[in-house]
Amino acid sequence: MTQYELDFNDYWRIIKKKRLIVILTAFMLTFFSLIFSILNKPTPVYQTSASLQIERSTSLTGLYMQSISWNYGDDLATRAAVIKSYSMIEKAAKSLGIIDSNMTSSEIKEDQSSVSAIERLKSRVTTEQEGFTNIINIKVRDYDPILTKDLANSLAKIYQQENFKQKNAQIQNSLKSLKLQLDNAEKEYRND
């Protein structure tokens, strides 16, 4: 049996003879690879974060309130949970126009589409303390980059506003209490 070895010229002659099949095969492989890559393209997920620095009160009233209040848990963990709470997400959804801002909380809880929108937003939000610092990062992940950015910034802004209202109410209550104690002490002093 004779052995025949193919060299480069033989291969080139075969390719020239069957060039239509070679070109068609290369075209089909390219076409199907392109279609496969387009159909299996992953949807991008965007993530953004907003950071809040939590400050302890340094005013006399704030120090007084901290000295008389008993705190059972971690203050930063509590604040992180408040940031991603249902009520905060509801306020953020109202500010972003996802939910009608004229609706009350009870009306929103009765409207199933509003509740599902809030729950969808809530599932996109996570909060975490940055190391051993007093900074809380609000992280939002979503398929819409604009919603991701706006939700993180809106939550940070709403938390700052609500925290300011809460601290202001505590200070007002402390002032009322101190004024009442001052009035009582003044009455006792005048009676003696």
mmCIF file of N, CA and C in Angstrom, residues 18-28:
data_model
loop_
_atom_site.group_PDB
_atom_site.id
_atom_site.type_symbol
_atom_site.label_atom_id
_atom_site.label_comp_id
_atom_site.label_asym_id
_atom_site.label_seq_id
_atom_site.Cartn_x
_atom_site.Cartn_y
_atom_site.Cartn_z
ATOM 1 N N LYS A 18 -13.102 23.715 -3.373
ATOM 2 C CA LYS A 18 -14.288 23.708 -2.490
ATOM 3 C C LYS A 18 -14.486 25.057 -1.801
ATOM 4 N N ARG A 19 -14.083 26.159 -2.434
ATOM 5 C CA ARG A 19 -14.125 27.486 -1.796
ATOM 6 C C ARG A 19 -15.536 27.912 -1.414
ATOM 7 N N LEU A 20 -16.549 27.541 -2.173
ATOM 8 C CA LEU A 20 -17.918 27.915 -1.847
ATOM 9 C C LEU A 20 -18.340 27.294 -0.510
ATOM 10 N N ILE A 21 -17.995 26.058 -0.292
ATOM 11 C CA ILE A 21 -18.331 25.386 0.973
ATOM 12 C C ILE A 21 -17.561 26.022 2.131
ATOM 13 N N VAL A 22 -16.300 26.345 1.926
ATOM 14 C CA VAL A 22 -15.470 26.947 2.970
ATOM 15 C C VAL A 22 -16.017 28.326 3.345
ATOM 16 N N ILE A 23 -16.335 29.153 2.348
ATOM 17 C CA ILE A 23 -16.853 30.497 2.609
ATOM 18 C C ILE A 23 -18.219 30.422 3.278
ATOM 19 N N LEU A 24 -19.078 29.563 2.797
ATOM 20 C CA LEU A 24 -20.411 29.411 3.373
ATOM 21 C C LEU A 24 -20.324 28.916 4.823
ATOM 22 N N THR A 25 -19.437 27.994 5.109
ATOM 23 C CA THR A 25 -19.266 27.500 6.481
ATOM 24 C C THR A 25 -18.749 28.595 7.401
ATOM 25 N N ALA A 26 -17.794 29.371 6.968
ATOM 26 C CA ALA A 26 -17.263 30.476 7.783
ATOM 27 C C ALA A 26 -18.345 31.523 8.036
ATOM 28 N N PHE A 27 -19.128 31.850 7.002
ATOM 29 C CA PHE A 27 -20.211 32.820 7.151
ATOM 30 C C PHE A 27 -21.263 32.316 8.136
ATOM 31 N N MET A 28 -21.661 31.061 8.012
ATOM 32 C CA MET A 28 -22.690 30.484 8.895
ATOM 33 C C MET A 28 -22.202 30.440 10.348
#
